[in-house]
Short mmCIF file of C-alpha atoms and ligand atoms in Angstrom, two decimals:
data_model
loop_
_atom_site.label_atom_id
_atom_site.label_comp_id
_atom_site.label_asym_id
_atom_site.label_seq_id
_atom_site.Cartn_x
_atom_site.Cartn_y
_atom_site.Cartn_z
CA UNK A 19 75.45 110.52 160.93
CA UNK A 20 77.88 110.76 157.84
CA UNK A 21 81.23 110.68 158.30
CA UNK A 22 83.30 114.37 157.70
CA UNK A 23 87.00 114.56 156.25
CA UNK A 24 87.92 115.18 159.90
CA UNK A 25 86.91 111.66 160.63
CA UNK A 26 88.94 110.46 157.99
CA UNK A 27 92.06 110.79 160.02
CA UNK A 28 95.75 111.81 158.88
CA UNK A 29 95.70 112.44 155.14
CA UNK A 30 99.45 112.66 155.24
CA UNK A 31 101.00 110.39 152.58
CA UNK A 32 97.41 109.56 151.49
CA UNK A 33 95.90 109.58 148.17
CA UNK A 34 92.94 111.95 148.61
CA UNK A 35 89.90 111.94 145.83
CA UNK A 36 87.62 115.24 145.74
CA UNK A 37 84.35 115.37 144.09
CA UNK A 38 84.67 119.59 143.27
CA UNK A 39 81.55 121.33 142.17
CA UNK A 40 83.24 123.34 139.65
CA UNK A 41 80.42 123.90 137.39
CA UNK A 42 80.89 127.48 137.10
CA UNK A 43 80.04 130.10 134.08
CA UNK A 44 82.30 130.39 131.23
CA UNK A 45 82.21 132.64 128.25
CA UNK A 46 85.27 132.17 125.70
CA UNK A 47 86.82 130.65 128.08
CA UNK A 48 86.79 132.55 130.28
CA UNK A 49 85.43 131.52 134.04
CA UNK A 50 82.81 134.67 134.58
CA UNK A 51 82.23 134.27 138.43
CA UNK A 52 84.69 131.88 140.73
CA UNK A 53 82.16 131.33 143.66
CA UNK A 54 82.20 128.01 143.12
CA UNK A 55 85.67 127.31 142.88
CA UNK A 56 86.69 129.74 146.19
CA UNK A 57 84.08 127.77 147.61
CA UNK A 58 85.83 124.83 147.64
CA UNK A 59 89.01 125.68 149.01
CA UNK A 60 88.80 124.86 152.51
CA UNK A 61 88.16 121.27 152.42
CA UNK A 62 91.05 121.00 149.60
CA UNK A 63 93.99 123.18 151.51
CA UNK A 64 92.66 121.35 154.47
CA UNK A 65 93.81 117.93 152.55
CA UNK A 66 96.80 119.97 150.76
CA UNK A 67 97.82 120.94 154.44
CA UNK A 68 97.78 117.54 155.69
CA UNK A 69 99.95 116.62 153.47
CA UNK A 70 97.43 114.24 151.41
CA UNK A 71 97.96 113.76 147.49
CA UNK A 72 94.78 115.46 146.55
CA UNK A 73 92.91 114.74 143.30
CA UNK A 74 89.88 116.93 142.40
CA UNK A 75 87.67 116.29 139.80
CA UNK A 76 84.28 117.84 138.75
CA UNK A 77 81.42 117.87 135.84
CA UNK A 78 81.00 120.85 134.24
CA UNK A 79 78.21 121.65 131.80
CA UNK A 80 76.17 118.85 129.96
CA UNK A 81 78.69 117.03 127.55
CA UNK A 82 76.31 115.64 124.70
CA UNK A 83 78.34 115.46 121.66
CA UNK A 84 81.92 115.28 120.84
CA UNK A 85 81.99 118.63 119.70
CA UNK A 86 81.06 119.96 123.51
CA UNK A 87 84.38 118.95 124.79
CA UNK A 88 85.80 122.03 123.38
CA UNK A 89 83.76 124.50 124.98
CA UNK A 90 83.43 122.08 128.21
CA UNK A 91 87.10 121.28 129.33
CA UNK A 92 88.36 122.46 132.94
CA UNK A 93 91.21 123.15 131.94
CA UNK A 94 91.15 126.75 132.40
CA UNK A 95 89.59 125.99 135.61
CA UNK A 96 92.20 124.18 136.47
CA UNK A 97 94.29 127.21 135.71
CA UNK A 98 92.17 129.39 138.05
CA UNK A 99 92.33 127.40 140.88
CA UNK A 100 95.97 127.14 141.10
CA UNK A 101 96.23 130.72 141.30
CA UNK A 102 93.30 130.54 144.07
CA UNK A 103 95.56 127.85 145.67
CA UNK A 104 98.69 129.66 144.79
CA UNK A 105 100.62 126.30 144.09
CA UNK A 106 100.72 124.18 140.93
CA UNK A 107 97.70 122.38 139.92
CA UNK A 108 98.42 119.74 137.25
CA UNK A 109 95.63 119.57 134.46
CA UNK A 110 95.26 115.82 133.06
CA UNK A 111 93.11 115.91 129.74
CA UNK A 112 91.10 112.76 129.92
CA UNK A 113 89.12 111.17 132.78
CA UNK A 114 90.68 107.54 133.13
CA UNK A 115 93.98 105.71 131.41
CA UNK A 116 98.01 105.28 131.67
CA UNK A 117 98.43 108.98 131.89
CA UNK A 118 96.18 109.89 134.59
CA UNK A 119 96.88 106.45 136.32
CA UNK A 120 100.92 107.81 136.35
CA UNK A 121 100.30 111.24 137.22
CA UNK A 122 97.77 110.58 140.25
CA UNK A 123 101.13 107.43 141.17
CA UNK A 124 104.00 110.06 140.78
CA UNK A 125 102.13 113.06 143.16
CA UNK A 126 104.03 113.77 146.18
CA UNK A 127 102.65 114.54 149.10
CA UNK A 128 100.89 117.95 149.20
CA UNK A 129 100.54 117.97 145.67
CA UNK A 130 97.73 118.39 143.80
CA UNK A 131 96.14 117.12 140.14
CA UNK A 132 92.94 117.92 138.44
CA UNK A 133 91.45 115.19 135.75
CA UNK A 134 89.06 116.41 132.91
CA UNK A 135 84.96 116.91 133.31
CA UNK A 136 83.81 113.91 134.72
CA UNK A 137 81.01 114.20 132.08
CA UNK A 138 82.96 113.88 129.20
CA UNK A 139 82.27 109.64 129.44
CA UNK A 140 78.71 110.80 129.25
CA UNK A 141 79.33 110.23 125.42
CA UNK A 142 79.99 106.65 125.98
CA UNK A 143 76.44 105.35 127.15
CA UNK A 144 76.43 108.46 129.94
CA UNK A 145 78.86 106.11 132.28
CA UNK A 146 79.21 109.27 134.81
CA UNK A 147 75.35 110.41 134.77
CA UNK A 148 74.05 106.27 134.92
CA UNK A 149 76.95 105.60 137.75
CA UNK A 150 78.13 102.92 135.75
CA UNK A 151 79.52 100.39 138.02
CA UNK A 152 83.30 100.24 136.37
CA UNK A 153 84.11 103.45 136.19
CA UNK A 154 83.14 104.26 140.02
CA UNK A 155 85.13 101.73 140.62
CA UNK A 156 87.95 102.43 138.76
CA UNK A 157 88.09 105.99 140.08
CA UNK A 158 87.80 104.91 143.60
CA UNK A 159 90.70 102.74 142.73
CA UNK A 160 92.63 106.18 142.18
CA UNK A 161 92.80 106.96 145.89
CA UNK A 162 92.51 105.98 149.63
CA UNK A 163 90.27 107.82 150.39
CA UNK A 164 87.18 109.83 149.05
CA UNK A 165 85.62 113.54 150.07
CA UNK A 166 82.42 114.76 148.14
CA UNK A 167 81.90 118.25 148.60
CA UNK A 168 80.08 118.90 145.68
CA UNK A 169 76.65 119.69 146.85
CA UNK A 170 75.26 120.95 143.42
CA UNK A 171 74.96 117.09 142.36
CA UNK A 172 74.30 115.25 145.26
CA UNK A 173 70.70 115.33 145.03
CA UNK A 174 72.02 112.59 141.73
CA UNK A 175 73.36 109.23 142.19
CA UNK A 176 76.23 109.61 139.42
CA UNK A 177 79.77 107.54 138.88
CA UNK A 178 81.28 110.22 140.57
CA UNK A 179 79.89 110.61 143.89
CA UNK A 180 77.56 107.38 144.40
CA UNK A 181 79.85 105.19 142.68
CA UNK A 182 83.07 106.10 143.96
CA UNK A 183 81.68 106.33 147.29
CA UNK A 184 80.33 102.59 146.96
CA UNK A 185 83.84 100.99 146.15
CA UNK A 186 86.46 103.20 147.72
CA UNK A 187 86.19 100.82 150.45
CA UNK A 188 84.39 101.23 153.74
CA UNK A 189 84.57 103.43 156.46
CA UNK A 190 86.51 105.48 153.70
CA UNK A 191 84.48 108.30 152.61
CA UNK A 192 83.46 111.54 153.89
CA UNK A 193 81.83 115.08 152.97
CA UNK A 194 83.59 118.16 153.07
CA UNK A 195 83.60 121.34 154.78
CA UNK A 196 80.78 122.82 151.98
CA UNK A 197 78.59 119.75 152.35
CA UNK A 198 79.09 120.29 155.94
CA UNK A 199 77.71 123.54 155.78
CA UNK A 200 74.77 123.07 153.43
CA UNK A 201 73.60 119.92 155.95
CA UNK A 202 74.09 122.54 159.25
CA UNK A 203 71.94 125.31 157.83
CA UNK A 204 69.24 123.48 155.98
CA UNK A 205 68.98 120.26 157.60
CA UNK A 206 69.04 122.05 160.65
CA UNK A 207 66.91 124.73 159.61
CA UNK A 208 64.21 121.59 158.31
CA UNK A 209 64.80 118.84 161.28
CA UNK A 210 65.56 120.99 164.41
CA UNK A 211 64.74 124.66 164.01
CA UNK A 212 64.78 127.14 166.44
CA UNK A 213 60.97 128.58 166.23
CA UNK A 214 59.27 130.11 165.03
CA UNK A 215 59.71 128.66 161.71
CA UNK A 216 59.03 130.60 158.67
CA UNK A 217 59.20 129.51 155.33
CA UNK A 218 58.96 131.58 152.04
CA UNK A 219 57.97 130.15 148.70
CA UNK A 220 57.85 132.04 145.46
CA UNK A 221 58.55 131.14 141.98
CA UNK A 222 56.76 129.79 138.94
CA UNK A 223 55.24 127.00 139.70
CA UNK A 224 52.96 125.04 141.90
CA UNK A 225 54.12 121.79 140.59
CA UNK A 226 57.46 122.14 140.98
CA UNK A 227 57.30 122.66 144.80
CA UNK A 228 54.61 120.26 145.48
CA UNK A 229 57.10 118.59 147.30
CA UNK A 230 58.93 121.31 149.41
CA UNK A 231 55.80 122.61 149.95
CA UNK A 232 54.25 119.92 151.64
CA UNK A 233 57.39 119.23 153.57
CA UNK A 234 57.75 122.73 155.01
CA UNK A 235 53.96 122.91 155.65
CA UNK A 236 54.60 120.17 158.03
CA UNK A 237 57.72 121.40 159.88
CA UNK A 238 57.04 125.48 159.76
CA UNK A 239 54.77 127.83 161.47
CA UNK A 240 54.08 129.83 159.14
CA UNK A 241 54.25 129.31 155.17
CA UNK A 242 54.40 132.58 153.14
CA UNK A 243 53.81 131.98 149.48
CA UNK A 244 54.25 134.42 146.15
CA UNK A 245 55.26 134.74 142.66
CA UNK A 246 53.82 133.44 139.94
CA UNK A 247 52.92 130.33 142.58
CA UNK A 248 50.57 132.27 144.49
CA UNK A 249 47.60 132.34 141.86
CA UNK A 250 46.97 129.01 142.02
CA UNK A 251 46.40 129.21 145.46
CA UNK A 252 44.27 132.66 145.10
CA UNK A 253 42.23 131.32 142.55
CA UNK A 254 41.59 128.43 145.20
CA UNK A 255 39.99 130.88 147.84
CA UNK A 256 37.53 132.21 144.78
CA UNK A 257 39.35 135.54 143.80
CA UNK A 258 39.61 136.43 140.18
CA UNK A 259 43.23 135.82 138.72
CA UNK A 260 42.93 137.41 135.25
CA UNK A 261 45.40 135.99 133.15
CA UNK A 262 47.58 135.53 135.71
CA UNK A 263 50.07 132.46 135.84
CA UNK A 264 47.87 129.71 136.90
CA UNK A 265 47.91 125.80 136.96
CA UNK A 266 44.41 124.76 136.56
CA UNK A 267 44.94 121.24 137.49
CA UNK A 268 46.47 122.18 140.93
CA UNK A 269 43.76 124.55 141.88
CA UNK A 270 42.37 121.46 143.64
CA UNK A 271 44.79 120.73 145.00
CA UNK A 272 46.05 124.17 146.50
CA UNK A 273 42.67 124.13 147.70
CA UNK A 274 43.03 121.48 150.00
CA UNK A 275 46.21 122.31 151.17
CA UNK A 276 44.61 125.57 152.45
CA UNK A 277 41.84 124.10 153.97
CA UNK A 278 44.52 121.44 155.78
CA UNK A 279 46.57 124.18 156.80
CA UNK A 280 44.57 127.23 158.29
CA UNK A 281 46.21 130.16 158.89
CA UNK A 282 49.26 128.58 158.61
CA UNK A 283 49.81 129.62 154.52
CA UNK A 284 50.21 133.13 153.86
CA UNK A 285 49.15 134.50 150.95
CA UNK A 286 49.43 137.80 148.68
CA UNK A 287 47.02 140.51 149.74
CA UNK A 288 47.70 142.72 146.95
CA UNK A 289 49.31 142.13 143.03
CA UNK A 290 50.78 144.26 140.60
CA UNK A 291 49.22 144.33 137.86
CA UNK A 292 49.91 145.17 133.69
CA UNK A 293 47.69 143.96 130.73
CA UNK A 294 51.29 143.53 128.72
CA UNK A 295 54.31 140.85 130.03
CA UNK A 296 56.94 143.83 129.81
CA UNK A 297 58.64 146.07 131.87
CA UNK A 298 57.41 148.68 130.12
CA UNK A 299 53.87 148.19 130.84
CA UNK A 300 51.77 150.76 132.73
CA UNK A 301 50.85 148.94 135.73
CA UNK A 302 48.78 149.41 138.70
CA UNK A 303 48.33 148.11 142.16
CA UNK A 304 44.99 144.99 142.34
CA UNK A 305 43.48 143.74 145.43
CA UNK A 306 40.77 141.45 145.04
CA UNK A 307 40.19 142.69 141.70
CA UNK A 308 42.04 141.99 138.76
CA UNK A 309 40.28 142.14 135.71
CA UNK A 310 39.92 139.62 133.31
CA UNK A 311 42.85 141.39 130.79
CA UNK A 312 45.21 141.18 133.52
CA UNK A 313 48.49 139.59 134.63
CA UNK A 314 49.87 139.46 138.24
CA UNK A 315 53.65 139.98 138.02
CA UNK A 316 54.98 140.88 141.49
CA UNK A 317 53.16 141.35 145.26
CA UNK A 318 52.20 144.57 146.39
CA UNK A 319 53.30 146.93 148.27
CA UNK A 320 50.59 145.78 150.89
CA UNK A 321 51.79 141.66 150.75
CA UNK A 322 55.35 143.04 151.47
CA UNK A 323 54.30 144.66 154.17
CA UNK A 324 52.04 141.61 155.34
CA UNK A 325 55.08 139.02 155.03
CA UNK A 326 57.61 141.52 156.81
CA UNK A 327 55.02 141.34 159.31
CA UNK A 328 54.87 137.61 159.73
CA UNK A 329 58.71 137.35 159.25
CA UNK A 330 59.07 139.76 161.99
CA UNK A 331 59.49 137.40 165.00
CA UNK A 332 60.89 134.56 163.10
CA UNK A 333 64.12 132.92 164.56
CA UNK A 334 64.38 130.65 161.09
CA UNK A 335 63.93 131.58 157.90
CA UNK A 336 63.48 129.67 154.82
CA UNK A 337 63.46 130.89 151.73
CA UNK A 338 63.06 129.48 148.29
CA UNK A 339 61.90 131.49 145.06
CA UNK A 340 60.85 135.02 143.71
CA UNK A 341 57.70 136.83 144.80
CA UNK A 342 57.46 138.23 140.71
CA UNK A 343 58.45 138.63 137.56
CA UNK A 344 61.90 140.04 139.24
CA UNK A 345 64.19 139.99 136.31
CA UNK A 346 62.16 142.79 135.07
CA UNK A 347 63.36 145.69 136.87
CA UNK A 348 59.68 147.34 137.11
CA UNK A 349 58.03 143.75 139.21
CA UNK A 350 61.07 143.30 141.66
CA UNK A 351 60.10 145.20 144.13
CA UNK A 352 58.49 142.56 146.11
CA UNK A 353 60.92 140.14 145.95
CA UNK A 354 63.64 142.95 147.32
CA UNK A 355 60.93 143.57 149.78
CA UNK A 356 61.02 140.25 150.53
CA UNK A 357 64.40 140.24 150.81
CA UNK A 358 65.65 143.16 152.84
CA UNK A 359 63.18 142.33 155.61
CA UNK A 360 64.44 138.59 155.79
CA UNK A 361 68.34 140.68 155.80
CA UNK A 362 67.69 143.19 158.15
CA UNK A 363 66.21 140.09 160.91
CA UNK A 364 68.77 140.77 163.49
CA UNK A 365 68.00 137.68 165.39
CA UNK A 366 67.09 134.95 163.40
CA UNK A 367 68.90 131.81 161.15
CA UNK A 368 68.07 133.03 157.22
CA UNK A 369 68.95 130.76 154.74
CA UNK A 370 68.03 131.22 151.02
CA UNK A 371 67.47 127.45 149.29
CA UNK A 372 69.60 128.45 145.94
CA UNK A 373 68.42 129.35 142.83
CA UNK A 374 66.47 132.64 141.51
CA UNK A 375 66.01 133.73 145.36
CA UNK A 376 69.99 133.46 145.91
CA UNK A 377 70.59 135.08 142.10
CA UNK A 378 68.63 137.97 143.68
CA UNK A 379 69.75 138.45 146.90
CA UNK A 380 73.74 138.52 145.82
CA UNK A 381 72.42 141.04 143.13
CA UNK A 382 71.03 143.54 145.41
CA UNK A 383 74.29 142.98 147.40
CA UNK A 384 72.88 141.31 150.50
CA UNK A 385 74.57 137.86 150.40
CA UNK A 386 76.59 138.75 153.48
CA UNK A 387 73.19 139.57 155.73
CA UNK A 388 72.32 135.98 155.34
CA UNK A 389 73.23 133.14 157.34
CA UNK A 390 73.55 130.70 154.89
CA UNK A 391 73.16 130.72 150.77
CA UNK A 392 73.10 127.37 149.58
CA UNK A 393 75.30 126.91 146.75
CA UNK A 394 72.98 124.01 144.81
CA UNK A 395 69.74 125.13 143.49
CA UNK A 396 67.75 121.39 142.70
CA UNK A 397 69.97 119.70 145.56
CA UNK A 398 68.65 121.94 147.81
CA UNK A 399 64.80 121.85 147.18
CA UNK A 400 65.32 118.15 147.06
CA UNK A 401 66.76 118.37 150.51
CA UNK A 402 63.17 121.06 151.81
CA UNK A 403 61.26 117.88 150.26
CA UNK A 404 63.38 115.74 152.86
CA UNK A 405 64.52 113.73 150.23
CA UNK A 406 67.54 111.57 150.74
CA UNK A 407 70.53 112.78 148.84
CA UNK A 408 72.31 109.97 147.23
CA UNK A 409 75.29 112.16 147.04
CA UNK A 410 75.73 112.08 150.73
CA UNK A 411 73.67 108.86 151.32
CA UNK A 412 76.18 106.91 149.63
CA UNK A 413 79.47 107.85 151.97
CA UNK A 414 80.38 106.49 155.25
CA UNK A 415 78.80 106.65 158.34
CA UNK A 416 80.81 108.00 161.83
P1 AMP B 510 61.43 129.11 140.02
O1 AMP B 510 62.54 128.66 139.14
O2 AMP B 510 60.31 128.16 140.13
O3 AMP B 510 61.91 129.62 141.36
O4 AMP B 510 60.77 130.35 139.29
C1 AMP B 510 61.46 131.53 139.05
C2 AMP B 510 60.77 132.24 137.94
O5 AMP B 510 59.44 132.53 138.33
C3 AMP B 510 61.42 133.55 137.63
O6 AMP B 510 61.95 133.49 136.33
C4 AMP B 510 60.28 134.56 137.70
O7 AMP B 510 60.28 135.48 136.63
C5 AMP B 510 59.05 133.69 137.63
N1 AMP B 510 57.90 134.32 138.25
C6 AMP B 510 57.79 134.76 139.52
N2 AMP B 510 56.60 135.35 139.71
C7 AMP B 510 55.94 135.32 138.54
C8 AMP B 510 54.66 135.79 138.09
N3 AMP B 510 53.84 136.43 138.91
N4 AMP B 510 54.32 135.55 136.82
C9 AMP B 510 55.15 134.92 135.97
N5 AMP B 510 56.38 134.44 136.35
C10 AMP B 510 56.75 134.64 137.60
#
């Protein structure tokens, strides 16, 4: 078991490093939606409260050129979370040297600095994305101690998180309260859940899920899969597909999954159907047979009613991915299908694995009917593959 910034101890007095996952959206300069930072909070006024010098730090972006520092700087992030904080954050412009070395030796106790996108040494031989060995350890040689609480990244072993973690000393690093979270819901969720079990996959592709669905096929009851995923695995049992999205090379595969698993996967009973990718399209409701012209872009009403069947007595859900083309306001009506019955489970652990399937659920407004919404979309299918997180593999154990 890792350690958490409660087992670090009294922060008072000491020189607190936070790995932040303040990647969030900008547009001119402007910070578009603060999740991210508000999401962050606790484990920082927790250290602020202590009375810990706190320095946060985060990437944001990908910094490939010189000319992306202008348009990636946290500086007005900085800005933002000082008036989240309501207390002075001081923005340092560069990510090592005299002046941050000064500012992070002159904080006082309950104060708190923020340094510059950690990725901005990507343009020096990407130092922060290869974890280059001196500059984890000259950041760990900023502070006492070290919290990562960025859970976005720590499916990567970067300078940041790994490194830090690695030379900080040991025994001295910890996650934080959002880490903490992410590891309850979906670790739990994956290593100990209360059954039954369900999981739901959607999405593009077969072959990026290989892994979470192999994973989940061995720790669920039941494995509901849709979206564009599903007609690789329909095209396995010998229905026609049309031109629907399919990965020939995995239709093999998906076939022997579904002999291997029984009645264990779940699949579409019904597709909607058009013979044009728009939202426009006339479109009409296929069982087993859609023509040759024609593209599946959502489950039907009949699958919806299928999977709210199966979800039905869950006590955990998992759920990862669109069941269509749900962008397109005509083909989401499965996946908010999909959704509202996982909501409206009055007795049951839900947790949506990030990405596309969180997008959607906060859009239709039912982020609060969920137990848990992960807040990193590759960490957290890394974590359904029960992958180890380097991130979190890296800091100290209780
Ligand atoms: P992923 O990132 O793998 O979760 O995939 C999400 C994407 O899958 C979304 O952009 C959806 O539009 C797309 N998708 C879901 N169902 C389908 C489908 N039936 N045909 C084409 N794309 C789909």
């Amino acid at each position: 078991m890792k350690k958490s910034i409660k087992d670090l101890g009294n922060l008072q007095g000491k020189k607190v490093l936070i790995r932040v996952d303040f990647n969030v959206p900008l547009k001119d300069g402007v910070i578009t939606n603060d999740n991210r930072i508000t999401a962050a909070i606790p484990t920082i006024n927790y250290a602020l409260e202590q009375g810990a010098k706190v320095v946060v730090f985060s990437h944001l972006g990908r910094v490939k050129e010189e000319a992306d520092k202008a348009t990636k700087s946290l500086a007005p992030v900085a800005a933002r979370l000082a008036e989240v904080l309501g207390q002075v954050v001081k923005f340092i412009p560069t990510t090592r040297g005299e002046d941050l070395d000064e500012a992070v030796k002159s904080l006082k106790n309950g104060e708190i600095l923020m340094f510059e996108n950690t990725r901005f040494e990507d343009l020096d031989g990407k130092k922060e994305s290869k974890n280059d060995e001196e500059l984890g350890k000259y950041w760990a040689s900023l502070g006492d101690v070290f919290v990562n609480d960025a859970f976005g990244t720590a499916h990567r072993a970067h300078a940041s998180n790994k490194g830090i973690a690695s030379n900080i000393g040991a025994g001295n690093s910890a996650f934080g309260f959002l880490i903490e979270k992410e590891l309850k819901f979906i670790g739990g969720a994956v290593d100990n859940p209360v059954r039954p079990l369900v999981a739901i996959i959607g999405g593009a592709k077969v072959s990026d899920k290989i892994g979470v669905i192999e994973n989940l096929l061995e720790k669920a009851d039941k494995v509901i899969i849709g979206g564009g995923m599903a007609y690789t695995f329909l095209k396995a049992t010998g229905r026609s597909i049309g031109i629907s999205l399919c990965e020939d090379d995995k239709v093999e595969y998906a076939s022997q999954l579904l002999e291997k698993a029984g009645d264990k996967i779940v699949l579409p009973v019904d597709t909607v159907a058009v013979k044009e990718f728009s939202n426009e399209a006339p479109s009409r409701i296929a069982t087993d047979d859609i023509q040759e012209d024609e593209e599946g872009v959502d489950i039907g009403p009949k699958s919806v009613e299928l999977f709210s069947e199966v979800l039905k007595d869950a006590k955990t859900v998992i759920w990862n991915g669109p069941m269509g083309v749900f962008e397109m306001p005509n083909f989401a009506k499965g996946t908010i299908g999909v959704c509202e019955s996982i909501a409206n489970l009055e007795d049951a652990t839900t947790i949506i694995g990030g990405g596309d399937s969180a997008t959607a659920a906060i859009q239709l407004g039912y982020a609060d009917k969920f137990s848990h919404i992960s807040t990193g979309g590759g960490a957290s299918l890394e974590y359904l593959e029960g992958k180890i997180l380097p991130g979190i593999e890296s800091l100290s154990d209780k």
